[in-house]
């Protein structure tokens, strides 16, 4: 439910795909992606951003954070 919870779950579960909402409490999705990308174990993990904002700036920020894809709600 929070960014830090997502990082803990990813570390324990080692998923192949992570879908992270950008507007998470405690740590936003951009920060979650950056933290995951620092860990070599997540180098090949597909990171998908989920957001209510579809602007080009938001998409670029997601790419810069390490996301592979960007989905706009509702999906």
CSV table of N, CA, C and O in Angstrom, one decimal:
chain,number,residue,atom,x,y,z
A,1,UNK,N,0.8,-1.2,0.0
A,1,UNK,CA,0.0,0.0,0.0
A,1,UNK,C,0.8,1.3,0.0
A,1,UNK,O,0.3,2.3,-0.3
A,2,UNK,N,2.1,1.2,0.3
A,2,UNK,CA,3.0,2.3,0.3
A,2,UNK,C,4.2,2.0,-0.5
A,2,UNK,O,4.5,0.8,-0.8
A,3,UNK,N,5.0,3.0,-0.8
A,3,UNK,CA,6.2,2.8,-1.6
A,3,UNK,C,7.2,1.9,-0.8
A,3,UNK,O,7.7,0.9,-1.4
A,4,UNK,N,7.5,2.2,0.4
A,4,UNK,CA,8.4,1.3,1.2
A,4,UNK,C,7.8,-0.2,1.3
A,4,UNK,O,8.6,-1.1,1.2
A,5,UNK,N,6.5,-0.3,1.4
A,5,UNK,CA,6.0,-1.7,1.4
A,5,UNK,C,6.2,-2.4,0.1
A,5,UNK,O,6.5,-3.6,0.1
A,6,UNK,N,6.1,-1.7,-1.0
A,6,UNK,CA,6.4,-2.2,-2.3
A,6,UNK,C,7.8,-2.7,-2.5
A,6,UNK,O,8.0,-3.8,-3.0
A,7,UNK,N,8.7,-1.9,-2.0
A,7,UNK,CA,10.1,-2.3,-2.0
A,7,UNK,C,10.4,-3.6,-1.2
A,7,UNK,O,11.1,-4.5,-1.7
A,8,UNK,N,9.8,-3.6,0.0
A,8,UNK,CA,10.0,-4.8,0.8
A,8,UNK,C,9.4,-6.1,0.1
A,8,UNK,O,10.0,-7.1,0.1
A,9,UNK,N,8.2,-5.9,-0.5
A,9,UNK,CA,7.5,-7.0,-1.2
A,9,UNK,C,8.4,-7.5,-2.4
A,9,UNK,O,8.5,-8.7,-2.6
A,10,UNK,N,8.9,-6.5,-3.1
A,10,UNK,CA,9.7,-6.9,-4.3
A,10,UNK,C,10.9,-7.6,-3.9
A,10,UNK,O,11.3,-8.6,-4.5
A,11,UNK,N,11.6,-7.2,-2.8
A,11,UNK,CA,12.8,-7.8,-2.3
A,11,UNK,C,12.5,-9.3,-1.9
A,11,UNK,O,13.3,-10.2,-2.1
A,12,UNK,N,11.3,-9.5,-1.3
A,12,UNK,CA,11.0,-10.8,-0.8
A,12,UNK,C,10.5,-11.7,-1.9
A,12,UNK,O,10.7,-12.9,-1.9
A,13,UNK,N,9.8,-11.1,-2.9
A,13,UNK,CA,9.1,-11.9,-3.9
A,13,UNK,C,9.9,-12.0,-5.2
A,13,UNK,O,9.7,-13.0,-6.0
A,14,UNK,N,10.8,-11.1,-5.5
A,14,UNK,CA,11.5,-11.0,-6.8
A,14,UNK,C,10.7,-11.2,-8.0
A,14,UNK,O,10.8,-12.1,-8.8
A,15,UNK,N,9.7,-10.3,-8.2
A,15,UNK,CA,8.8,-10.4,-9.4
A,15,UNK,C,9.5,-10.1,-10.7
A,15,UNK,O,10.5,-9.4,-10.7
A,16,UNK,N,8.9,-10.6,-11.8
A,16,UNK,CA,9.4,-10.3,-13.1
A,16,UNK,C,8.8,-9.0,-13.6
A,16,UNK,O,9.4,-8.4,-14.5
A,17,UNK,N,7.7,-8.7,-13.1
A,17,UNK,CA,7.0,-7.4,-13.5
A,17,UNK,C,6.5,-6.7,-12.2
A,17,UNK,O,6.0,-7.3,-11.3
A,18,UNK,N,6.7,-5.4,-12.2
A,18,UNK,CA,6.2,-4.5,-11.1
A,18,UNK,C,5.3,-3.5,-11.8
A,18,UNK,O,5.8,-2.8,-12.7
A,19,UNK,N,4.1,-3.3,-11.3
A,19,UNK,CA,3.2,-2.2,-11.7
A,19,UNK,C,3.2,-1.3,-10.4
A,19,UNK,O,2.7,-1.7,-9.4
A,20,UNK,N,3.7,-0.1,-10.6
A,20,UNK,CA,3.7,0.8,-9.4
A,20,UNK,C,2.9,2.1,-9.7
A,20,UNK,O,3.2,2.7,-10.7
A,21,UNK,N,2.0,2.4,-8.9
A,21,UNK,CA,1.3,3.7,-9.0
A,21,UNK,C,2.3,4.8,-8.7
A,21,UNK,O,3.2,4.6,-7.8
A,22,UNK,N,2.2,5.9,-9.4
A,22,UNK,CA,3.1,7.0,-9.2
A,22,UNK,C,2.8,7.7,-7.8
A,22,UNK,O,3.7,8.1,-7.1
A,23,UNK,N,1.5,7.8,-7.5
A,23,UNK,CA,1.1,8.5,-6.2
A,23,UNK,C,0.9,7.6,-5.1
A,23,UNK,O,-0.2,7.3,-4.6
A,24,UNK,N,2.0,7.0,-4.6
A,24,UNK,CA,2.0,6.2,-3.4
A,24,UNK,C,2.4,7.0,-2.2
A,24,UNK,O,3.2,7.9,-2.2
A,25,UNK,N,1.7,6.6,-1.0
A,25,UNK,CA,2.1,7.3,0.2
A,25,UNK,C,3.5,6.8,0.7
A,25,UNK,O,3.9,5.6,0.4
A,26,UNK,N,4.2,7.6,1.4
A,26,UNK,CA,5.5,7.3,2.0
A,26,UNK,C,6.7,7.4,1.0
A,26,UNK,O,7.8,7.7,1.5
A,27,UNK,N,6.5,7.1,-0.2
A,27,UNK,CA,7.5,7.2,-1.3
A,27,UNK,C,6.8,7.0,-2.6
A,27,UNK,O,6.1,6.1,-2.8
A,28,UNK,N,7.0,8.0,-3.5
A,28,UNK,CA,6.3,7.9,-4.7
A,28,UNK,C,6.8,6.8,-5.7
A,28,UNK,O,7.9,6.3,-5.4
A,29,UNK,N,6.1,6.5,-6.7
A,29,UNK,CA,6.5,5.4,-7.6
A,29,UNK,C,7.8,5.7,-8.3
A,29,UNK,O,8.5,4.8,-8.6
A,30,UNK,N,8.1,7.0,-8.6
A,30,UNK,CA,9.4,7.3,-9.2
A,30,UNK,C,10.5,6.9,-8.3
A,30,UNK,O,11.5,6.3,-8.8
A,31,UNK,N,10.4,7.1,-7.0
A,31,UNK,CA,11.4,6.8,-6.1
A,31,UNK,C,11.5,5.2,-5.9
A,31,UNK,O,12.6,4.7,-5.8
A,32,UNK,N,10.4,4.6,-6.0
A,32,UNK,CA,10.4,3.1,-5.9
A,32,UNK,C,11.2,2.6,-7.1
A,32,UNK,O,12.0,1.7,-7.0
A,33,UNK,N,10.9,3.1,-8.3
A,33,UNK,CA,11.6,2.6,-9.5
A,33,UNK,C,13.1,2.9,-9.4
A,33,UNK,O,13.9,2.0,-9.7
A,34,UNK,N,13.5,4.0,-9.0
A,34,UNK,CA,14.9,4.4,-8.8
A,34,UNK,C,15.6,3.4,-7.9
A,34,UNK,O,16.7,2.9,-8.1
A,35,UNK,N,14.9,3.1,-6.7
A,35,UNK,CA,15.5,2.2,-5.8
A,35,UNK,C,15.6,0.8,-6.3
A,35,UNK,O,16.6,0.1,-6.1
A,36,UNK,N,14.6,0.3,-7.0
A,36,UNK,CA,14.7,-1.0,-7.6
A,36,UNK,C,15.8,-1.1,-8.7
A,36,UNK,O,16.5,-2.1,-8.7
A,37,UNK,N,15.9,-0.1,-9.5
A,37,UNK,CA,17.0,-0.1,-10.5
A,37,UNK,C,18.4,-0.1,-9.9
A,37,UNK,O,19.3,-0.4,-10.6
A,38,UNK,N,18.6,0.4,-8.7
A,38,UNK,CA,19.9,0.4,-8.1
A,38,UNK,C,20.3,-1.0,-7.8
A,38,UNK,O,21.5,-1.3,-7.7
A,39,UNK,N,19.4,-1.9,-7.6
A,39,UNK,CA,19.7,-3.3,-7.3
A,39,UNK,C,19.8,-4.2,-8.5
A,39,UNK,O,18.9,-4.3,-9.3
A,40,UNK,N,21.0,-4.8,-8.8
A,40,UNK,CA,21.2,-5.6,-10.0
A,40,UNK,C,20.2,-6.7,-10.2
A,40,UNK,O,19.9,-7.1,-11.3
A,41,UNK,N,19.6,-7.1,-9.1
A,41,UNK,CA,18.6,-8.2,-9.1
A,41,UNK,C,17.3,-7.8,-9.9
A,41,UNK,O,16.6,-8.6,-10.4
A,42,UNK,N,17.1,-6.4,-10.0
A,42,UNK,CA,15.9,-5.9,-10.7
A,42,UNK,C,16.3,-5.3,-12.1
A,42,UNK,O,15.5,-4.6,-12.7
A,43,UNK,N,17.5,-5.6,-12.6
A,43,UNK,CA,17.9,-5.0,-13.9
A,43,UNK,C,17.0,-5.4,-15.0
A,43,UNK,O,16.8,-4.6,-15.9
A,44,UNK,N,16.5,-6.6,-15.0
A,44,UNK,CA,15.7,-7.1,-16.1
A,44,UNK,C,14.2,-7.1,-15.7
A,44,UNK,O,13.4,-7.6,-16.5
A,45,UNK,N,13.8,-6.7,-14.6
A,45,UNK,CA,12.4,-6.6,-14.1
A,45,UNK,C,11.7,-5.6,-15.0
A,45,UNK,O,12.2,-4.4,-15.2
A,46,UNK,N,10.5,-5.9,-15.5
A,46,UNK,CA,9.7,-4.9,-16.2
A,46,UNK,C,9.0,-4.1,-15.2
A,46,UNK,O,8.2,-4.5,-14.4
A,47,UNK,N,9.3,-2.7,-15.3
A,47,UNK,CA,8.7,-1.8,-14.4
A,47,UNK,C,7.6,-1.0,-15.2
A,47,UNK,O,8.0,-0.3,-16.2
A,48,UNK,N,6.4,-1.0,-14.7
A,48,UNK,CA,5.3,-0.3,-15.4
A,48,UNK,C,4.8,0.7,-14.4
A,48,UNK,O,4.4,0.4,-13.3
A,49,UNK,N,4.8,2.0,-14.9
A,49,UNK,CA,4.2,3.1,-14.1
A,49,UNK,C,2.7,3.2,-14.3
A,49,UNK,O,2.2,3.0,-15.5
A,50,UNK,N,1.9,3.5,-13.3
A,50,UNK,CA,0.5,3.6,-13.4
A,50,UNK,C,0.2,5.0,-12.8
A,50,UNK,O,0.5,5.3,-11.7
A,51,UNK,N,-0.5,5.8,-13.6
A,51,UNK,CA,-0.8,7.2,-13.2
A,51,UNK,C,-2.0,7.8,-13.8
A,51,UNK,O,-2.5,7.3,-14.8
A,52,UNK,N,-2.6,8.7,-13.1
A,52,UNK,CA,-3.7,9.5,-13.6
A,52,UNK,C,-3.3,10.6,-14.5
A,52,UNK,O,-4.2,11.3,-15.1
A,53,UNK,N,-2.1,10.9,-14.6
A,53,UNK,CA,-1.6,12.0,-15.4
A,53,UNK,C,-0.9,11.5,-16.7
A,53,UNK,O,-0.1,10.6,-16.7
A,54,UNK,N,-1.3,12.0,-17.8
A,54,UNK,CA,-0.8,11.5,-19.1
A,54,UNK,C,0.1,12.5,-19.8
A,54,UNK,O,0.3,12.3,-21.0
A,55,UNK,N,0.5,13.6,-19.1
A,55,UNK,CA,1.3,14.6,-19.8
A,55,UNK,C,2.7,14.0,-20.2
A,55,UNK,O,3.2,13.1,-19.6
A,56,UNK,N,3.3,14.6,-21.2
A,56,UNK,CA,4.6,14.2,-21.6
A,56,UNK,C,5.6,14.3,-20.6
A,56,UNK,O,6.6,13.5,-20.5
A,57,UNK,N,5.5,15.3,-19.7
A,57,UNK,CA,6.5,15.5,-18.6
A,57,UNK,C,6.5,14.4,-17.6
A,57,UNK,O,7.5,13.9,-17.2
A,58,UNK,N,5.3,13.9,-17.3
A,58,UNK,CA,5.1,12.8,-16.4
A,58,UNK,C,5.7,11.5,-17.0
A,58,UNK,O,6.4,10.7,-16.3
A,59,UNK,N,5.5,11.3,-18.3
A,59,UNK,CA,6.0,10.1,-19.0
A,59,UNK,C,7.5,10.2,-19.0
A,59,UNK,O,8.2,9.2,-18.7
A,60,UNK,N,8.1,11.3,-19.2
A,60,UNK,CA,9.6,11.5,-19.3
A,60,UNK,C,10.1,11.2,-17.9
A,60,UNK,O,11.2,10.6,-17.7
A,61,UNK,N,9.5,11.8,-16.9
A,61,UNK,CA,9.9,11.6,-15.5
A,61,UNK,C,9.9,10.1,-15.1
A,61,UNK,O,10.9,9.6,-14.5
A,62,UNK,N,8.9,9.3,-15.6
A,62,UNK,CA,8.9,7.9,-15.4
A,62,UNK,C,10.0,7.2,-16.1
A,62,UNK,O,10.7,6.3,-15.5
A,63,UNK,N,10.3,7.6,-17.3
A,63,UNK,CA,11.4,7.0,-18.1
A,63,UNK,C,12.7,7.2,-17.4
A,63,UNK,O,13.5,6.3,-17.2
A,64,UNK,N,12.9,8.5,-16.9
A,64,UNK,CA,14.1,8.9,-16.3
A,64,UNK,C,14.3,8.1,-14.9
A,64,UNK,O,15.4,7.8,-14.5
A,65,UNK,N,13.2,7.7,-14.3
A,65,UNK,CA,13.3,7.0,-13.0
A,65,UNK,C,13.6,5.5,-13.2
A,65,UNK,O,13.9,4.8,-12.3
A,66,UNK,N,13.4,5.0,-14.5
A,66,UNK,CA,13.7,3.6,-14.7
A,66,UNK,C,12.5,2.8,-15.1
A,66,UNK,O,12.7,1.6,-15.3
A,67,UNK,N,11.3,3.4,-15.3
A,67,UNK,CA,10.2,2.6,-15.8
A,67,UNK,C,10.4,2.3,-17.2
A,67,UNK,O,10.9,3.0,-18.0
A,68,UNK,N,9.8,1.1,-17.6
A,68,UNK,CA,9.8,0.6,-19.0
A,68,UNK,C,8.6,1.1,-19.8
A,68,UNK,O,8.6,1.3,-21.0
A,69,UNK,N,7.5,1.2,-19.1
A,69,UNK,CA,6.2,1.5,-19.7
A,69,UNK,C,5.4,2.5,-18.8
A,69,UNK,O,5.7,2.5,-17.6
A,70,UNK,N,4.5,3.2,-19.4
A,70,UNK,CA,3.7,4.1,-18.6
A,70,UNK,C,2.2,4.0,-19.0
A,70,UNK,O,1.9,4.1,-20.2
A,71,UNK,N,1.4,3.6,-18.1
A,71,UNK,CA,0.0,3.5,-18.3
A,71,UNK,C,-0.8,4.6,-17.6
A,71,UNK,O,-0.5,4.9,-16.4
A,72,UNK,N,-1.8,5.1,-18.3
A,72,UNK,CA,-2.7,6.2,-17.7
A,72,UNK,C,-4.0,5.6,-17.3
A,72,UNK,O,-4.6,4.8,-18.0
A,73,UNK,N,-4.4,5.9,-16.1
A,73,UNK,CA,-5.7,5.4,-15.5
A,73,UNK,C,-6.8,6.1,-16.3
A,73,UNK,O,-6.7,7.3,-16.6
A,74,UNK,N,-7.9,5.5,-16.5
A,74,UNK,CA,-8.2,4.1,-16.2
A,74,UNK,C,-7.5,3.2,-17.3
A,74,UNK,O,-7.5,3.5,-18.4
A,75,UNK,N,-7.0,2.1,-16.8
A,75,UNK,CA,-6.3,1.1,-17.8
A,75,UNK,C,-7.4,0.2,-18.3
A,75,UNK,O,-8.2,-0.3,-17.7
